[in-house]
Short mmCIF file of C-alpha atoms in Angstrom, two decimals:
data_model
loop_
_atom_site.label_atom_id
_atom_site.label_comp_id
_atom_site.label_asym_id
_atom_site.label_seq_id
_atom_site.Cartn_x
_atom_site.Cartn_y
_atom_site.Cartn_z
CA LEU F 1 -24.63 32.41 -19.82
CA ALA F 2 -21.83 32.32 -22.57
CA GLN F 3 -19.21 33.44 -20.30
CA ALA F 4 -20.41 30.71 -17.55
CA LEU F 5 -20.24 28.28 -20.44
CA ARG F 6 -16.68 29.02 -21.59
CA ALA F 7 -15.66 28.86 -17.86
CA GLN F 8 -16.88 25.62 -17.53
CA VAL F 9 -16.15 23.90 -20.78
CA GLY F 10 -14.06 26.29 -22.87
CA GLY F 11 -14.64 26.08 -26.72
CA ASN F 12 -15.61 22.40 -27.06
CA PRO F 13 -18.46 22.20 -28.97
CA ALA F 14 -19.68 18.81 -27.77
CA HIS F 15 -19.00 19.91 -23.97
CA VAL F 16 -21.00 22.99 -24.85
CA LEU F 17 -23.98 20.76 -26.20
CA GLU F 18 -23.81 18.41 -23.25
CA SER F 19 -23.66 21.42 -20.83
CA LEU F 20 -26.68 23.14 -22.56
CA LYS F 21 -28.55 19.85 -22.43
CA GLY F 22 -27.94 19.46 -18.58
CA LEU F 23 -29.01 22.92 -17.95
CA TRP F 24 -32.29 22.73 -19.68
CA LEU F 25 -33.20 19.47 -18.40
CA ASP F 26 -32.30 20.77 -14.66
CA GLY F 27 -34.44 23.76 -15.00
CA ILE F 28 -32.47 27.03 -16.75
CA ALA F 29 -34.85 29.18 -14.75
CA GLN F 30 -33.01 28.13 -11.67
CA TRP F 31 -29.64 29.40 -12.67
CA ALA F 32 -28.61 32.98 -12.47
CA PRO F 33 -25.71 35.05 -13.56
CA GLY F 34 -22.69 34.81 -11.59
CA GLN F 35 -23.35 31.13 -10.66
CA GLU F 36 -21.30 28.39 -11.74
CA LEU F 37 -23.01 25.77 -14.18
CA PRO F 38 -23.58 22.43 -12.82
CA VAL F 39 -21.63 19.60 -14.52
CA PRO F 40 -23.81 17.22 -16.20
CA PRO F 41 -22.98 13.59 -15.58
CA THR F 42 -22.90 12.75 -19.21
CA LEU F 43 -19.93 15.44 -19.84
CA VAL F 44 -18.11 13.71 -16.82
CA GLU F 45 -18.62 10.32 -18.57
CA SER F 46 -17.56 11.91 -21.93
CA VAL F 47 -14.22 12.89 -20.71
CA ARG F 48 -13.79 9.53 -18.59
CA ARG F 49 -14.24 7.35 -21.79
CA ARG F 50 -11.86 9.75 -23.62
CA LEU F 51 -9.15 8.81 -21.14
CA GLN F 52 -10.01 5.05 -21.36
CA ARG F 53 -9.07 5.36 -25.17
CA LEU F 54 -5.74 7.07 -24.62
CA GLY F 55 -3.61 3.95 -23.98
CA ASP F 56 -1.61 3.10 -20.94
CA GLU F 57 1.71 5.28 -21.50
CA ALA F 58 -0.50 8.53 -22.46
CA LEU F 59 -2.70 7.97 -19.51
CA GLN F 60 0.47 7.66 -17.03
CA LEU F 61 1.79 11.00 -18.69
CA ALA F 62 -1.70 12.62 -18.07
CA GLN F 63 -1.64 11.43 -14.58
CA LEU F 64 1.73 12.45 -13.80
CA ALA F 65 0.88 15.88 -15.22
CA ALA F 66 -2.18 16.13 -12.73
CA VAL F 67 -0.12 15.43 -9.72
CA ALA F 68 2.72 17.72 -10.77
CA GLY F 69 0.56 20.72 -11.66
CA SER F 70 2.76 23.50 -12.22
CA ASP F 71 6.02 21.49 -11.70
CA PHE F 72 5.22 19.42 -14.57
CA SER F 73 7.96 19.48 -17.56
CA LEU F 74 9.28 17.53 -20.29
CA PRO F 75 12.54 16.52 -18.11
CA LEU F 76 10.21 15.34 -15.33
CA ALA F 77 8.11 13.21 -17.80
CA GLY F 78 11.01 11.59 -19.34
CA ALA F 79 12.72 10.57 -16.06
CA ALA F 80 9.30 9.22 -14.88
CA LEU F 81 8.92 7.06 -18.18
CA GLY F 82 12.55 6.26 -18.43
CA CYS F 83 13.00 7.93 -21.87
CA ALA F 84 14.51 11.10 -23.50
CA PRO F 85 12.14 13.98 -23.55
CA LEU F 86 11.96 14.01 -27.51
CA LEU F 87 10.48 10.45 -27.39
CA LEU F 88 7.69 11.83 -25.68
CA ALA F 89 6.36 13.57 -28.74
CA PRO F 90 4.03 10.78 -29.88
CA LEU F 91 2.53 10.72 -26.57
CA LEU F 92 2.10 14.48 -26.47
CA ALA F 93 0.46 14.23 -29.83
CA ARG F 94 -2.02 11.65 -28.68
CA LEU F 95 -3.12 13.72 -25.81
CA ALA F 96 -3.52 16.76 -27.89
CA SER F 97 -5.58 15.11 -30.54
CA ALA F 98 -7.95 13.65 -27.66
CA GLN F 99 -8.24 17.22 -26.57
CA VAL F 100 -6.73 16.16 -23.10
CA PHE F 101 -3.70 18.53 -23.50
CA HIS F 102 -3.12 21.87 -24.90
CA GLY F 103 0.66 22.48 -25.37
CA GLN F 104 2.12 21.00 -22.16
CA GLY F 105 -0.79 21.39 -19.95
CA PHE F 106 -4.38 20.48 -19.65
CA ALA F 107 -6.96 21.58 -22.22
CA HIS F 108 -9.57 22.45 -19.36
CA ASP F 109 -9.74 21.94 -15.80
CA LEU F 110 -12.77 19.41 -16.29
CA VAL F 111 -9.99 17.09 -18.05
CA ALA F 112 -7.46 17.81 -15.23
CA GLU F 113 -10.10 16.89 -12.60
CA ALA F 114 -11.26 13.76 -14.47
CA VAL F 115 -7.66 12.40 -14.65
CA GLN F 116 -6.85 13.32 -11.13
CA ALA F 117 -9.85 11.29 -10.28
CA SER F 118 -8.35 8.03 -12.06
CA ILE F 119 -5.28 8.24 -10.05
CA PRO F 120 -5.33 5.48 -7.15
CA GLY F 121 -4.29 7.03 -3.86
CA THR F 122 -1.37 5.00 -3.63
CA LEU F 123 -0.21 5.74 -7.17
CA ALA F 124 -0.71 9.63 -6.45
CA ALA F 125 1.52 9.35 -3.41
CA ALA F 126 4.48 7.64 -5.53
CA LEU F 127 3.96 10.30 -8.39
CA HIS F 128 4.07 13.31 -5.62
CA ARG F 129 7.34 11.49 -4.21
CA LEU F 130 8.76 11.16 -7.67
CA VAL F 131 7.94 14.85 -8.49
CA ALA F 132 9.82 16.13 -5.09
CA GLU F 133 12.71 13.70 -5.81
CA HIS F 134 12.98 15.26 -9.34
CA LEU F 135 12.78 18.77 -7.97
CA ALA F 136 15.33 18.16 -5.11
CA SER F 137 17.77 16.74 -7.57
CA GLY F 138 17.69 19.98 -9.89
CA PRO F 139 19.96 23.06 -9.89
CA ALA F 140 16.86 25.11 -8.88
CA ALA F 141 16.19 22.95 -5.62
CA ALA F 142 16.79 25.68 -3.16
CA GLU F 143 13.92 28.02 -5.09
CA ALA F 144 11.84 24.93 -5.31
CA ALA F 145 11.90 24.19 -1.63
CA ALA F 146 8.48 25.10 -0.63
CA ARG F 147 7.06 22.84 -3.55
CA ILE F 148 9.20 20.01 -2.74
CA ALA F 149 7.77 20.20 1.00
CA ARG F 150 4.28 20.23 -0.59
CA HIS F 151 4.84 17.16 -2.74
CA LEU F 152 6.33 15.37 0.02
CA GLN F 153 3.61 15.99 2.37
CA ALA F 154 1.09 14.95 -0.20
CA ALA F 155 3.18 11.56 -0.56
CA GLY F 156 2.69 11.04 3.20
CA ASP F 157 6.14 11.76 4.12
CA ALA F 158 5.96 14.63 6.97
CA ARG F 159 9.41 14.12 8.31
CA ALA F 160 11.27 14.61 4.90
CA ALA F 161 9.08 17.60 4.18
CA ALA F 162 9.74 19.50 7.39
CA PRO F 163 13.34 20.39 6.27
CA TRP F 164 12.34 21.81 3.01
CA HIS F 165 9.61 24.01 4.39
CA ARG F 166 12.24 25.18 6.84
CA GLN F 167 14.67 26.01 3.98
CA ALA F 168 11.93 28.02 2.18
CA ALA F 169 11.26 29.80 5.63
CA ARG F 170 14.90 30.61 5.75
CA ARG F 171 15.12 31.77 2.27
CA ALA F 172 12.00 34.03 2.60
CA ARG F 173 13.50 35.65 6.07
CA ASP F 174 16.56 36.20 4.22
CA ALA F 175 14.93 38.25 1.69
CA TRP F 176 12.65 40.01 4.33
CA GLN F 177 9.55 38.34 3.39
CA MET F 178 8.68 37.88 7.00
CA ALA F 179 5.09 36.76 6.50
CA ALA F 180 6.05 34.10 4.10
CA ALA F 181 8.58 33.07 6.60
CA ALA F 182 6.53 32.92 9.19
CA THR F 183 4.04 30.82 7.49
CA ALA F 184 6.52 28.20 6.16
CA PHE F 185 8.12 28.01 9.58
CA GLU F 186 4.56 26.95 10.86
CA ALA F 187 4.35 24.65 8.01
CA ALA F 188 7.49 22.85 9.22
CA ALA F 189 6.24 22.59 12.78
CA ALA F 190 3.04 21.19 11.51
CA ALA F 191 4.79 18.48 9.46
CA LEU F 192 6.79 17.68 12.44
CA ASP F 193 3.50 17.59 14.66
CA ALA F 194 2.30 15.26 12.27
CA VAL F 195 5.41 12.77 12.98
CA GLY F 196 4.68 12.87 16.48
CA ASP F 197 7.66 11.62 18.55
CA ASP F 198 9.64 13.74 21.18
CA ALA F 199 12.55 14.51 18.92
CA ALA F 200 9.98 16.08 16.18
CA ARG F 201 8.19 17.78 18.86
CA ARG F 202 11.14 19.52 19.89
CA ALA F 203 12.17 20.55 16.40
CA ALA F 204 8.55 21.99 15.90
CA ALA F 205 9.12 24.26 19.00
CA ASP F 206 12.20 25.79 17.29
CA ASP F 207 10.07 26.32 14.47
CA TRP F 208 7.37 27.86 16.20
CA LEU F 209 9.82 30.06 18.07
CA ASP F 210 11.42 31.15 14.51
CA ALA F 211 8.03 31.86 13.42
CA ALA F 212 7.20 33.96 16.34
CA ARG F 213 10.31 36.03 15.84
CA CYS F 214 9.05 36.91 12.24
CA TRP F 215 5.72 37.57 13.44
CA LEU F 216 7.27 40.21 15.86
CA GLN F 217 9.16 41.80 13.26
CA LEU F 218 5.83 42.56 11.44
CA ARG F 219 4.40 43.66 14.84
CA ARG F 220 1.79 40.98 14.22
CA ASP F 221 1.46 40.69 18.10
CA ASP F 222 -1.55 38.06 18.15
CA ASP F 223 0.34 35.68 15.65
CA ALA F 224 3.56 35.91 17.64
CA ASP F 225 1.80 35.39 20.80
CA ARG F 226 -0.12 32.23 19.14
CA ALA F 227 3.48 30.88 18.01
CA LEU F 228 5.26 31.44 21.53
CA GLN F 229 2.46 29.60 23.09
CA ALA F 230 2.75 26.62 20.62
CA ALA F 231 6.40 26.47 21.24
CA ALA F 232 5.95 26.36 25.05
CA ALA F 233 3.21 23.53 24.58
CA ARG F 234 6.20 21.58 22.79
CA LEU F 235 8.93 22.07 25.26
CA PRO F 236 9.20 20.72 28.90
CA ALA F 237 8.97 23.24 31.50
CA ALA F 238 12.81 23.17 32.35
CA GLN F 239 13.43 24.60 28.86
CA HIS F 240 10.87 27.37 28.53
CA THR F 241 13.62 29.85 29.37
CA ARG F 242 14.68 29.36 25.64
CA LEU F 243 11.50 31.54 24.98
CA LEU F 244 12.34 34.01 27.32
CA PRO F 245 14.09 36.66 24.93
CA ALA F 246 11.16 36.46 22.45
CA ARG F 247 8.56 36.56 25.17
CA THR F 248 10.13 39.61 26.95
CA TYR F 249 10.24 41.41 23.46
CA TRP F 250 6.53 40.47 22.82
CA ARG F 251 5.60 41.93 26.42
CA PHE F 252 7.53 45.01 25.82
CA VAL F 253 5.90 45.81 22.54
CA THR F 254 2.48 45.12 23.72
CA ARG F 255 3.04 47.63 26.42
CA GLN F 256 3.07 44.97 29.26
CA LEU F 257 6.14 46.78 30.76
CA ALA F 258 6.14 45.28 34.39
CA ASP F 259 6.09 42.07 32.93
CA ALA F 260 8.80 42.99 30.26
CA VAL F 261 11.03 44.38 32.96
CA ALA F 262 10.75 41.29 34.97
CA GLY F 263 11.62 39.03 31.88
CA ALA F 264 14.67 41.13 31.24
CA GLU F 265 15.79 40.75 34.81
CA ALA F 266 15.23 36.85 34.54
CA LEU F 267 17.36 37.16 31.52
CA ILE F 268 20.02 38.89 33.32
CA ASP F 269 20.01 36.38 36.14
CA ALA F 270 20.33 33.43 33.63
CA LEU F 271 23.65 34.79 32.26
#
């Protein structure tokens, strides 16, 4: 029980008391070791009231941290609030004294969840875009490509997210991290599918084809077949010859030798 309480509320005595009270009222006999403890409504309300007392700027800083997650930093906060990072010290002190922050992160997951719940959807999208733009303008943008893509998608801009997914895929492929590369190419394709126009579908086909090539390198033949089928579904029939080299190789490695020979002959005829 002590381990479950620590996992749920950390070391906050008031939260421990509220959790024990809620557990007792709900029937402690129904709880078994290994189960998560239910979060009592009184505890959620206590955290919500604490957030209301923060003041606008401190709450905005906490909301930015909740959206940014592991991408939160003082330079990001300074850019968002239009001030030098050094001037954030009073706000950080206020968040720490209210037991919202510990260091530059949330004191507990419950607090982070309460802050997240306080953010209107339109504001969350704007904050995700702000985080993406900050990461993209930094010197480590290439390394942050996958994270930039995720923030842009969370902001509702799938078209802008796709090139960043693709950049992350190519970076992983260059490092011979083929599974990560294939997954990122598929993420780029999914983002373009959300855009929905013909140009996006054609670009998505290219990403599916690149994903198939990565899966083939790993001999994950079922995944390669799925990716090739997805690429074919997004191309007009007249352009299916673009898939022929990868499909022929897939037939060879899956021991469909007659079909592989036919595909090779078709490739030679197309030269």
